[in-house]
Every structure is written in C-alpha cells, then in structure tokens.
PDB file of C-alpha atoms in Angstrom:
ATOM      1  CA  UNK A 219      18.627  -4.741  12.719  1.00 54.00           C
ATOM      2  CA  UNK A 220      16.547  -3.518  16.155  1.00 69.00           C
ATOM      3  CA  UNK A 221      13.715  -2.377  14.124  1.00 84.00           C
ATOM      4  CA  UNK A 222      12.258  -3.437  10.558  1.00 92.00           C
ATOM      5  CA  UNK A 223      10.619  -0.198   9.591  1.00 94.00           C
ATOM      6  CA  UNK A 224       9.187  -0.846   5.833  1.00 96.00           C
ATOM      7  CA  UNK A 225       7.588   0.816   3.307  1.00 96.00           C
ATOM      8  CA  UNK A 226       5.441  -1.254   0.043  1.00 96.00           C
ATOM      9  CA  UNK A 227       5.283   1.063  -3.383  1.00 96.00           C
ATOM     10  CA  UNK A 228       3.940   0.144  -6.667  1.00 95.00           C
ATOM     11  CA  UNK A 229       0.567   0.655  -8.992  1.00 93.00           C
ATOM     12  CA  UNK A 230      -2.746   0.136  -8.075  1.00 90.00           C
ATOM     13  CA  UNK A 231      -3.363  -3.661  -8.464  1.00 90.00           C
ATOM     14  CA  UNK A 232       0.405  -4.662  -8.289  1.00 93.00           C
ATOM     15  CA  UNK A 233      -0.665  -7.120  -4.945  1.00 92.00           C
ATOM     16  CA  UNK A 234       0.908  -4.904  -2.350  1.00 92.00           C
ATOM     17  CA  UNK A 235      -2.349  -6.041   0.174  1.00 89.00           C
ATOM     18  CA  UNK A 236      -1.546  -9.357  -0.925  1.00 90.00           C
ATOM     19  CA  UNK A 237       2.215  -9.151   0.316  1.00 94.00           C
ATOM     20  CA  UNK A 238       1.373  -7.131   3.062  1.00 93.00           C
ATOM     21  CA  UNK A 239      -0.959  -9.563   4.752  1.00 92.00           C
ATOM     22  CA  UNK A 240       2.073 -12.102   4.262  1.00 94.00           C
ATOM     23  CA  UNK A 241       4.626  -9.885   5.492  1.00 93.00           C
ATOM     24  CA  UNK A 242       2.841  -8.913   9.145  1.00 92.00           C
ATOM     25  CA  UNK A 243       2.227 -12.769   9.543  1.00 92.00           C
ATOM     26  CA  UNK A 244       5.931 -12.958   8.939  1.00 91.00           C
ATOM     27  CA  UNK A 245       7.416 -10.583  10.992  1.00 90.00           C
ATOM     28  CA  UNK A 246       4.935  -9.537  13.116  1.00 90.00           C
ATOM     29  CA  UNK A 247       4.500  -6.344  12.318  1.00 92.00           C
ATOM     30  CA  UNK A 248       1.797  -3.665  12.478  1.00 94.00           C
ATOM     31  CA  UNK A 249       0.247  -2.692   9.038  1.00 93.00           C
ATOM     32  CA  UNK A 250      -0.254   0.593   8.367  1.00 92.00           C
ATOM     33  CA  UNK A 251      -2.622   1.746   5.273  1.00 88.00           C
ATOM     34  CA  UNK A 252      -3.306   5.368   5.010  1.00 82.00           C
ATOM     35  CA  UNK A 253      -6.749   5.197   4.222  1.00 80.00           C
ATOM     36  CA  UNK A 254      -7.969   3.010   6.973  1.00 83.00           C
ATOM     37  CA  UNK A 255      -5.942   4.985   9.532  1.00 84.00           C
ATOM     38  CA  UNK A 256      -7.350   8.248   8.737  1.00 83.00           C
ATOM     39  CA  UNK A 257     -11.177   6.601   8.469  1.00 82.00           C
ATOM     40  CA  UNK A 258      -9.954   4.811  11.999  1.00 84.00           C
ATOM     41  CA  UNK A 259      -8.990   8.495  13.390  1.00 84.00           C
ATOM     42  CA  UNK A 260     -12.384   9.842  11.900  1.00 84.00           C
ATOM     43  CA  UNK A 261     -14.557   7.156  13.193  1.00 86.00           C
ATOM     44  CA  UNK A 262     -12.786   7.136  16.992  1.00 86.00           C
ATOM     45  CA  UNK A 263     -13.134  11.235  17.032  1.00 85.00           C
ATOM     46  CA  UNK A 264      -9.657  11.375  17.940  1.00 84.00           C
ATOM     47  CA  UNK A 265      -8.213  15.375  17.899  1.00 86.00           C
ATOM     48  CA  UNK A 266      -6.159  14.289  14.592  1.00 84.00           C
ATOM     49  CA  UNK A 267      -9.277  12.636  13.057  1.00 85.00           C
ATOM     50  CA  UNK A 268     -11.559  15.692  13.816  1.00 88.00           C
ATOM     51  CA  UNK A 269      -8.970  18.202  11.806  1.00 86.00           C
ATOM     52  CA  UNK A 270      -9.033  15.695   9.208  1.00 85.00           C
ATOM     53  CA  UNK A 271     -12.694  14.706   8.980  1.00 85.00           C
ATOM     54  CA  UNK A 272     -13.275  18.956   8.617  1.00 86.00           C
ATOM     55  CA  UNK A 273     -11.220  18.786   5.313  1.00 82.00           C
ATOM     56  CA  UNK A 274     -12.554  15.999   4.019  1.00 78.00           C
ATOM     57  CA  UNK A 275     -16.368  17.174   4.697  1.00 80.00           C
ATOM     58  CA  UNK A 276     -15.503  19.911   2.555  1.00 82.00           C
ATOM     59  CA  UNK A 277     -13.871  17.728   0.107  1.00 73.00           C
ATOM     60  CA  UNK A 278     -10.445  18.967  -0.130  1.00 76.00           C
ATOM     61  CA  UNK A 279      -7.494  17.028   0.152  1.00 74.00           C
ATOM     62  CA  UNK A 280      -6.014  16.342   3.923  1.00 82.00           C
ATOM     63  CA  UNK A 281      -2.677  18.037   3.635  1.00 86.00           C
ATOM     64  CA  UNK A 282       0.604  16.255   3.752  1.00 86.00           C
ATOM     65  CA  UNK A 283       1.581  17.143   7.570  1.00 87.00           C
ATOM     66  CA  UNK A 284      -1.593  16.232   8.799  1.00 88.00           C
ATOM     67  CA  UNK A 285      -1.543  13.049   7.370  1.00 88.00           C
ATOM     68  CA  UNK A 286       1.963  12.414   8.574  1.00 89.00           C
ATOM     69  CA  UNK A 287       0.935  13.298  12.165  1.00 89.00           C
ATOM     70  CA  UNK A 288      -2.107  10.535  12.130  1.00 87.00           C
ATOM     71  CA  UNK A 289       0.438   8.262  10.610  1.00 90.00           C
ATOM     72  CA  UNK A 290       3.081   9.104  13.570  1.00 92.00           C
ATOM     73  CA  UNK A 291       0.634   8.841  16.030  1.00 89.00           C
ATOM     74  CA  UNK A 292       0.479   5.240  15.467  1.00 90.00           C
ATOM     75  CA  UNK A 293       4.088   4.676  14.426  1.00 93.00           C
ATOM     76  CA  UNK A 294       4.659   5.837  18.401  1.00 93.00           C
ATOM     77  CA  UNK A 295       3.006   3.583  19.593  1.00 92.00           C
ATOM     78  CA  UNK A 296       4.261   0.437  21.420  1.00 94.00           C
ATOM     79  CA  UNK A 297       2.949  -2.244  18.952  1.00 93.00           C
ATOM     80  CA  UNK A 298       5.337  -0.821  16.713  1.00 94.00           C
ATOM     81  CA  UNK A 299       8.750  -0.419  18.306  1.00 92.00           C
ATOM     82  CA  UNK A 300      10.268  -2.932  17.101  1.00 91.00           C
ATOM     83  CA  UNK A 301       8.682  -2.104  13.162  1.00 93.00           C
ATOM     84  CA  UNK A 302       6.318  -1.021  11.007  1.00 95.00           C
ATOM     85  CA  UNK A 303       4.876  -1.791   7.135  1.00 96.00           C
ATOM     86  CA  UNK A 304       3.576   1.216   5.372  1.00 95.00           C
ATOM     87  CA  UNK A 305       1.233   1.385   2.187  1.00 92.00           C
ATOM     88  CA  UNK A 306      -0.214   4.407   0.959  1.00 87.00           C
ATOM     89  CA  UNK A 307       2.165   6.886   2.370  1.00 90.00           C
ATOM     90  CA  UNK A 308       4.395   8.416   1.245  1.00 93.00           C
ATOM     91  CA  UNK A 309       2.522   9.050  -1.994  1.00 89.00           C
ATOM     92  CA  UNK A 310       4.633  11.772  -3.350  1.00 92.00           C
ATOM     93  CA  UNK A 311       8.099  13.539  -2.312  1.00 93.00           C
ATOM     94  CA  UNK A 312       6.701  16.258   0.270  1.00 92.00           C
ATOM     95  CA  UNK A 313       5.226  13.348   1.979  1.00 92.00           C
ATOM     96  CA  UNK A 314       8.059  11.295   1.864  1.00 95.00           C
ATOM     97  CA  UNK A 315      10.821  14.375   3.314  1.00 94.00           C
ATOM     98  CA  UNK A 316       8.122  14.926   5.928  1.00 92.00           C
ATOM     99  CA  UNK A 317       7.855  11.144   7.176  1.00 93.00           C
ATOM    100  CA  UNK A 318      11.720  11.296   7.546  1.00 94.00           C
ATOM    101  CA  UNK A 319      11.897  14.173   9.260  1.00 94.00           C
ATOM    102  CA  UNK A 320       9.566  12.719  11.903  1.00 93.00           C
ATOM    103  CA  UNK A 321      11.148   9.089  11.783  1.00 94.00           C
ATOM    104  CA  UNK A 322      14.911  11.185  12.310  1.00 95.00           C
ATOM    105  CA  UNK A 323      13.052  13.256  15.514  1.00 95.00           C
ATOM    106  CA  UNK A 324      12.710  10.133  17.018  1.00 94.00           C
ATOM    107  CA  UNK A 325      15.780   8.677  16.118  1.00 94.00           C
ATOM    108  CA  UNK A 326      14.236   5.989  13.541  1.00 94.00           C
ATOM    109  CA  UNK A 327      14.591   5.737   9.593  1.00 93.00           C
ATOM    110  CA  UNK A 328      13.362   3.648   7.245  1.00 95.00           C
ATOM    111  CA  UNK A 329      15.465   0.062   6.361  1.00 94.00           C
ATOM    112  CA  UNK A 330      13.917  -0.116   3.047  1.00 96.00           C
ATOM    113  CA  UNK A 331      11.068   0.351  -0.073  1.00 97.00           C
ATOM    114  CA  UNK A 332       9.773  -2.434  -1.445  1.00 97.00           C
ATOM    115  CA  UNK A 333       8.348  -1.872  -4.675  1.00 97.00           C
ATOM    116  CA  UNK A 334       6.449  -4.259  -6.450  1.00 97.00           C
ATOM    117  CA  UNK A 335       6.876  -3.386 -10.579  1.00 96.00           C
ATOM    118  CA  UNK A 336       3.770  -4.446 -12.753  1.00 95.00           C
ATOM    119  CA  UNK A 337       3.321  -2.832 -16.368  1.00 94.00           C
ATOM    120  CA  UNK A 338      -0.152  -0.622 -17.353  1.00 94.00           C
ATOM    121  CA  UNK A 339      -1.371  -3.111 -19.960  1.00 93.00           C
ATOM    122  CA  UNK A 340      -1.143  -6.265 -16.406  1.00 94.00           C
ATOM    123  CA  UNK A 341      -2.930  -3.629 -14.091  1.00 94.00           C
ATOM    124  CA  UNK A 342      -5.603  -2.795 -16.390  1.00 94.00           C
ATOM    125  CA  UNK A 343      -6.294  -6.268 -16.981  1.00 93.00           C
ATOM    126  CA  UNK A 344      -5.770  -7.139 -13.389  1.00 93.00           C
ATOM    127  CA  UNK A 345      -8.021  -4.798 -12.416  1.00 93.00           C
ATOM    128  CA  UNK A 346     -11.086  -4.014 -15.358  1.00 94.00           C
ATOM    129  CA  UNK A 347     -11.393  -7.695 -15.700  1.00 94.00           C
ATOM    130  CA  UNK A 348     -12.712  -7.966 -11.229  1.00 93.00           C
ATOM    131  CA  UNK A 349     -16.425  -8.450 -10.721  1.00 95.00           C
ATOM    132  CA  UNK A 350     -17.944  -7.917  -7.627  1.00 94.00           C
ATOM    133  CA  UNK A 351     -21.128  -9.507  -6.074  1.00 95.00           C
ATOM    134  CA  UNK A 352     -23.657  -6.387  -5.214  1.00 94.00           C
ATOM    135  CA  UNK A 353     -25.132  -8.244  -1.936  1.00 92.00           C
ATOM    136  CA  UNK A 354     -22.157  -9.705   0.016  1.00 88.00           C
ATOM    137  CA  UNK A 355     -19.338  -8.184  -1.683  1.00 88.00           C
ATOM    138  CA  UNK A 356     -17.227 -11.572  -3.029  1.00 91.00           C
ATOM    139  CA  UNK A 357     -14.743 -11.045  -5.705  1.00 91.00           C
ATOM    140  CA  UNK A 358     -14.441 -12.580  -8.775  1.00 94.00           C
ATOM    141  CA  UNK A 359     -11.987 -12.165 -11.889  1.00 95.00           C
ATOM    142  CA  UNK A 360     -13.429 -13.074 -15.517  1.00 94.00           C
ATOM    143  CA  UNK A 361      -9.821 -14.466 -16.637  1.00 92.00           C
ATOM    144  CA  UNK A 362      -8.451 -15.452 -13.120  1.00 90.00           C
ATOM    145  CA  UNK A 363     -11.316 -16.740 -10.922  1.00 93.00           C
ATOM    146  CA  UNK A 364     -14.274 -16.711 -12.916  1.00 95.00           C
ATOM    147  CA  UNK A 365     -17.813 -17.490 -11.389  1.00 95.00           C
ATOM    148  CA  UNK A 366     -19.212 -20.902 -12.589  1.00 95.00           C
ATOM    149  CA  UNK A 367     -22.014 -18.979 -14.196  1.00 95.00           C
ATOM    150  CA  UNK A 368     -20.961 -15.270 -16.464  1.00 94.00           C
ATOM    151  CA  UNK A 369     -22.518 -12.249 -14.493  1.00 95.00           C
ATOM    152  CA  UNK A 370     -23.821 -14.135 -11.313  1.00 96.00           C
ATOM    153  CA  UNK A 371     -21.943 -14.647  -7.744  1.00 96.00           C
ATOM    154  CA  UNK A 372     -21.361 -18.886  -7.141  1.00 95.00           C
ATOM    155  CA  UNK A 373     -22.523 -18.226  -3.330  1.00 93.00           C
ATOM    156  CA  UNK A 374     -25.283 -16.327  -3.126  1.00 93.00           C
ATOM    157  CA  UNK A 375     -27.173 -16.142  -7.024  1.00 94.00           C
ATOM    158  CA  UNK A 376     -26.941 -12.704  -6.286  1.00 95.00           C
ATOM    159  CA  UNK A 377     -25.531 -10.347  -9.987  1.00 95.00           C
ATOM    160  CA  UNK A 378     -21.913  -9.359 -10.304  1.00 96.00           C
ATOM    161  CA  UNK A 379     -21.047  -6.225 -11.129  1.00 96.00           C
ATOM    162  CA  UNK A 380     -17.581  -3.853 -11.975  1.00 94.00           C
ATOM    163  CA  UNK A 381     -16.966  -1.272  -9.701  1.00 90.00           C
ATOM    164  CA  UNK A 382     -16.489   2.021 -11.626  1.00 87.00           C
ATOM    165  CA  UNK A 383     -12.983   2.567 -10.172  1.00 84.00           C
ATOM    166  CA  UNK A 384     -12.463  -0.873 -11.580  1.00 90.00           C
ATOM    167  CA  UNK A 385     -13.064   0.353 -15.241  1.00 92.00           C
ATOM    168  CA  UNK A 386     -10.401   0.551 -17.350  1.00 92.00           C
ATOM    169  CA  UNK A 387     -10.331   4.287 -18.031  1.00 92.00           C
ATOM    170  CA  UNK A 388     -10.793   4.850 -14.206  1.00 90.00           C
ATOM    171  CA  UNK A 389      -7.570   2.790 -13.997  1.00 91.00           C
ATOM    172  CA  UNK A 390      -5.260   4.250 -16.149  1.00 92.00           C
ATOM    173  CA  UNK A 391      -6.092   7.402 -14.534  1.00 90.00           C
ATOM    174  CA  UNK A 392      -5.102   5.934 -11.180  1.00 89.00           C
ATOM    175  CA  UNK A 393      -1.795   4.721 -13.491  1.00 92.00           C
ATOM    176  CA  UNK A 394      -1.333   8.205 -14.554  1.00 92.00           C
ATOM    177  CA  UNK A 395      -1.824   9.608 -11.162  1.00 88.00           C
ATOM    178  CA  UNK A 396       0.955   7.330  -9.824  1.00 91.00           C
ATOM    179  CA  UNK A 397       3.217   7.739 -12.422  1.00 92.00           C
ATOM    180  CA  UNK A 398       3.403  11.730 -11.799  1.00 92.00           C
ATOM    181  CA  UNK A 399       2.620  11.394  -7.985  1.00 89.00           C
ATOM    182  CA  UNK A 400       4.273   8.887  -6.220  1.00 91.00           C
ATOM    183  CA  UNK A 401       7.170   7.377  -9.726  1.00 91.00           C
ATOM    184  CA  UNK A 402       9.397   9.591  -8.066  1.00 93.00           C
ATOM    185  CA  UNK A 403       9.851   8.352  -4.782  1.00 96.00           C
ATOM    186  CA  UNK A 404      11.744   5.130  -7.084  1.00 96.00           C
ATOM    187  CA  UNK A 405      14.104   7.148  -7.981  1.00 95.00           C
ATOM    188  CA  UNK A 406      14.256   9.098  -4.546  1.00 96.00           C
ATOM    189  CA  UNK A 407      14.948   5.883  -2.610  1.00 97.00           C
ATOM    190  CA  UNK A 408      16.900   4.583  -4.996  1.00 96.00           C
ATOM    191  CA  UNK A 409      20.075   6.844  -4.911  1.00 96.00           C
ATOM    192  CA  UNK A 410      19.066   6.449  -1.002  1.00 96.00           C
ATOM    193  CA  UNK A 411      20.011   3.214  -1.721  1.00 95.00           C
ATOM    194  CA  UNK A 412      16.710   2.053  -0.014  1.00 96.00           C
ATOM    195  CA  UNK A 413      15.434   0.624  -2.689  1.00 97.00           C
ATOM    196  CA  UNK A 414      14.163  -3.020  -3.410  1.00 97.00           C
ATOM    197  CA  UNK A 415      12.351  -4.178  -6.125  1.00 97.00           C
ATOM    198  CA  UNK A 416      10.442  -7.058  -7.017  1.00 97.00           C
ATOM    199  CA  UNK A 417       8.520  -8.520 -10.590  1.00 97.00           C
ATOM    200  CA  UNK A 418       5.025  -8.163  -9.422  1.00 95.00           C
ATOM    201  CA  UNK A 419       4.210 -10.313 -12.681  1.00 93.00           C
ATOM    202  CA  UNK A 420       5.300 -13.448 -11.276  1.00 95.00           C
ATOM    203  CA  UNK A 421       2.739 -15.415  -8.631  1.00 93.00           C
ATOM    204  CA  UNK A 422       2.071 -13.820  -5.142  1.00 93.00           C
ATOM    205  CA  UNK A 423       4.060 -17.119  -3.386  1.00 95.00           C
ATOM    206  CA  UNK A 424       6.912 -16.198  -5.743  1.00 97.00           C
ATOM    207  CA  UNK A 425       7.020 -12.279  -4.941  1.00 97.00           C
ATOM    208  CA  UNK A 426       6.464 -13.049  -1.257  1.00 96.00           C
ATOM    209  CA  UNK A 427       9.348 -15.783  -1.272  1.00 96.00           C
ATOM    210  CA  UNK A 428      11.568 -13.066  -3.236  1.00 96.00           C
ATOM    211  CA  UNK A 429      10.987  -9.910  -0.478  1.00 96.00           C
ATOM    212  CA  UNK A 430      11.472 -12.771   2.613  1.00 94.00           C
ATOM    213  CA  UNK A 431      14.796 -13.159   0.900  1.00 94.00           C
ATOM    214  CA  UNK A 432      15.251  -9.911   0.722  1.00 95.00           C
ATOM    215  CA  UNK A 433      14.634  -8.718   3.739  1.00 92.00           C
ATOM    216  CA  UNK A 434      16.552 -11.877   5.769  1.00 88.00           C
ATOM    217  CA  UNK A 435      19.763 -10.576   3.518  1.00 89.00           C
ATOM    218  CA  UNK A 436      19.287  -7.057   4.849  1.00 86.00           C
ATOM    219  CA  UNK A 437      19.274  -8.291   8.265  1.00 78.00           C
ATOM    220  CA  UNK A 438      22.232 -10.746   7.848  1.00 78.00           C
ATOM    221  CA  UNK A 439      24.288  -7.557   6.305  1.00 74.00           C
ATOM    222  CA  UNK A 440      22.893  -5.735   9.581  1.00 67.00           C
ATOM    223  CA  UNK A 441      24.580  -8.206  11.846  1.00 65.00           C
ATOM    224  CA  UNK A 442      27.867  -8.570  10.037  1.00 58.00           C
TER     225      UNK A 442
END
C-alpha cells in the first residue's frame, strides 16, 4: 500500500482528536483538520484563505469546492505523498464526490473511513459534563477527571466554567446536525467498501489498538 490516505468520521466527542494524535505518531502522517487549515490559510493570507476569509466575514458558509481546494492544496504537498489523515471533511456527500474527484485527478483515492460509533445519550454526557478553567484553558470532566475542589481549576484557583457549545442542548444539535449532514457518508463508504468501524465506547488505548489492527490488515491484504 504506497500511500495510507485516511479519513476519521464519527459524532462530536466520539475521540477522533484523541486517535488522531495516535495515529500521525504511528504512521507518520500529516493531520489534516478542516478548521485549522482554513484559519491557517486565513491567518497566512494565502489566495485560497483570502476567498475564504471574504465569506466568512460576511458570515456565510465557505462553499464545498473552496474548501476542497484549501484542503488539496495541502494534500499536494510533499509531507504528504506518502499519506494523509483527514477530520472534518468530508462533512456531507457533495463534499465527499468532490474530494474524490480531486484525489482521482491526481491519481490517488482514499484506502479507508474510520469511523468511530458512540451513541447520543455517551456524547452528551461526554461532552455537557467538561469544565473548562476561564484563565489558562485546562480541562476538566465532573464524572471523568474531576477537579479536587467542585467549580475551581486544581492549577491555577482560577473558576471552571462550561462552554456553551458544551451544553447539552448545544450538543444534541451538533448530534442532529451530523446525523442529517455527514450519517450518510456511512452508508456511502460502506457499499464503497471503505468502511471501518470501531466502538468508540470502549477506552481510547482499546480503540487505538483496534484501528492499528485494522489498518496493518489492510496493508497485509495490499501486499498479498
């Protein structure tokens, strides 16, 4: 398999950073997340990040091509020849037929999706239950990693607070979002038969042991 060209899907607060971190230590490979690559093209005033920055000062929604193109961009570039991990994008169908139209221009494709499955009721809790400390920004979780002390940050004294896209009817509208948006690309991939997926429930070593696996079995069926 010359080149390991990935994509991660699942929910908000299914650990895809998590296994992503894990996976470019693994592998080596660059990580691409759509959000900091189109902040990246804004902040370096590249001609991409210009066209992009104009729709987001107006606050509409930086069309599917576009996006593609600033995710190309860095897809073509030599750091990721030989692979590539992508989270964020696709995010619905259109982008999805538009990524592999570029990937087939250049005579790449994708070797697989990994999606991490978590249920609603895990993300909410996952994800209402984080506090955050309002001066240096470390994280605490009331059930998982709970500060010493209820509402204040172990390091600093400084008060914890929830983010208001951590709130739990912030996140099930992220849920419902990604159920109508971006559900579809399972079943897409799928019948592709691109597919992988893994229980997101189970501890990040366990996940991250399960897509190594994975992905070692694709390469062993590449050689045979």
């Amino acid at each position: 398999m010359s080149q390991l060209n990935l994509i991660l899907l699942g929910p908000p607060g299914a650990g895809k950073g998590t296994q992503a971190e894990r996976l470019v230590r693994d592998f080596d490979l660059p990580y691409f997340a759509t959000g900091d690559i189109l902040r990246a093209a804004v902040k370096e005033g590249t001609e991409l990040g210009e066209e992009a920055k104009a729709y987001m000062d107006r606050g509409d929604l930086v069309p599917d091509e576009l996006i593609c193109r600033v995710i190309m961009e860095r897809i073509d570039t030599p750091e990721a020849e030989d692979g590539f991990l992508l989270d964020g994008f696709p995010r619905n169908v259109h982008q999805a037929e538009v990524l592999e139209d570029a990937l087939e221009r250049r005579g790449r494709e994708l070797i697989a999706a990994l999606l991490i499955e978590v249920d609603d009721d895990e993300v909410i809790k996952r994800l209402s239950g984080r506090r955050v400390c309002v001066k240096s920004g470390h994280n605490y979780h009331v059930d998982f990693d709970p500060p010493k002390k209820e509402g204040v940050c172990d390091q600093d004294g400084s008060r914890l607070v929830q983010r208001d896209d951590d709130k739990p009817e912030t996140v099930q509208h992220r849920l419902d979002v990604y159920r109508e948006q971006t559900e579809p690309l399972v079943d897409r991939y799928e019948k592709k038969g691109l597919l992988r997926r893994f229980d997101g429930s189970r501890s990040p070593t366990e996940v991250h042991d399960h897509i190594r696996a994975t992905l070692a079995t694709l390469r062993l069926e590449d050689e045979l």
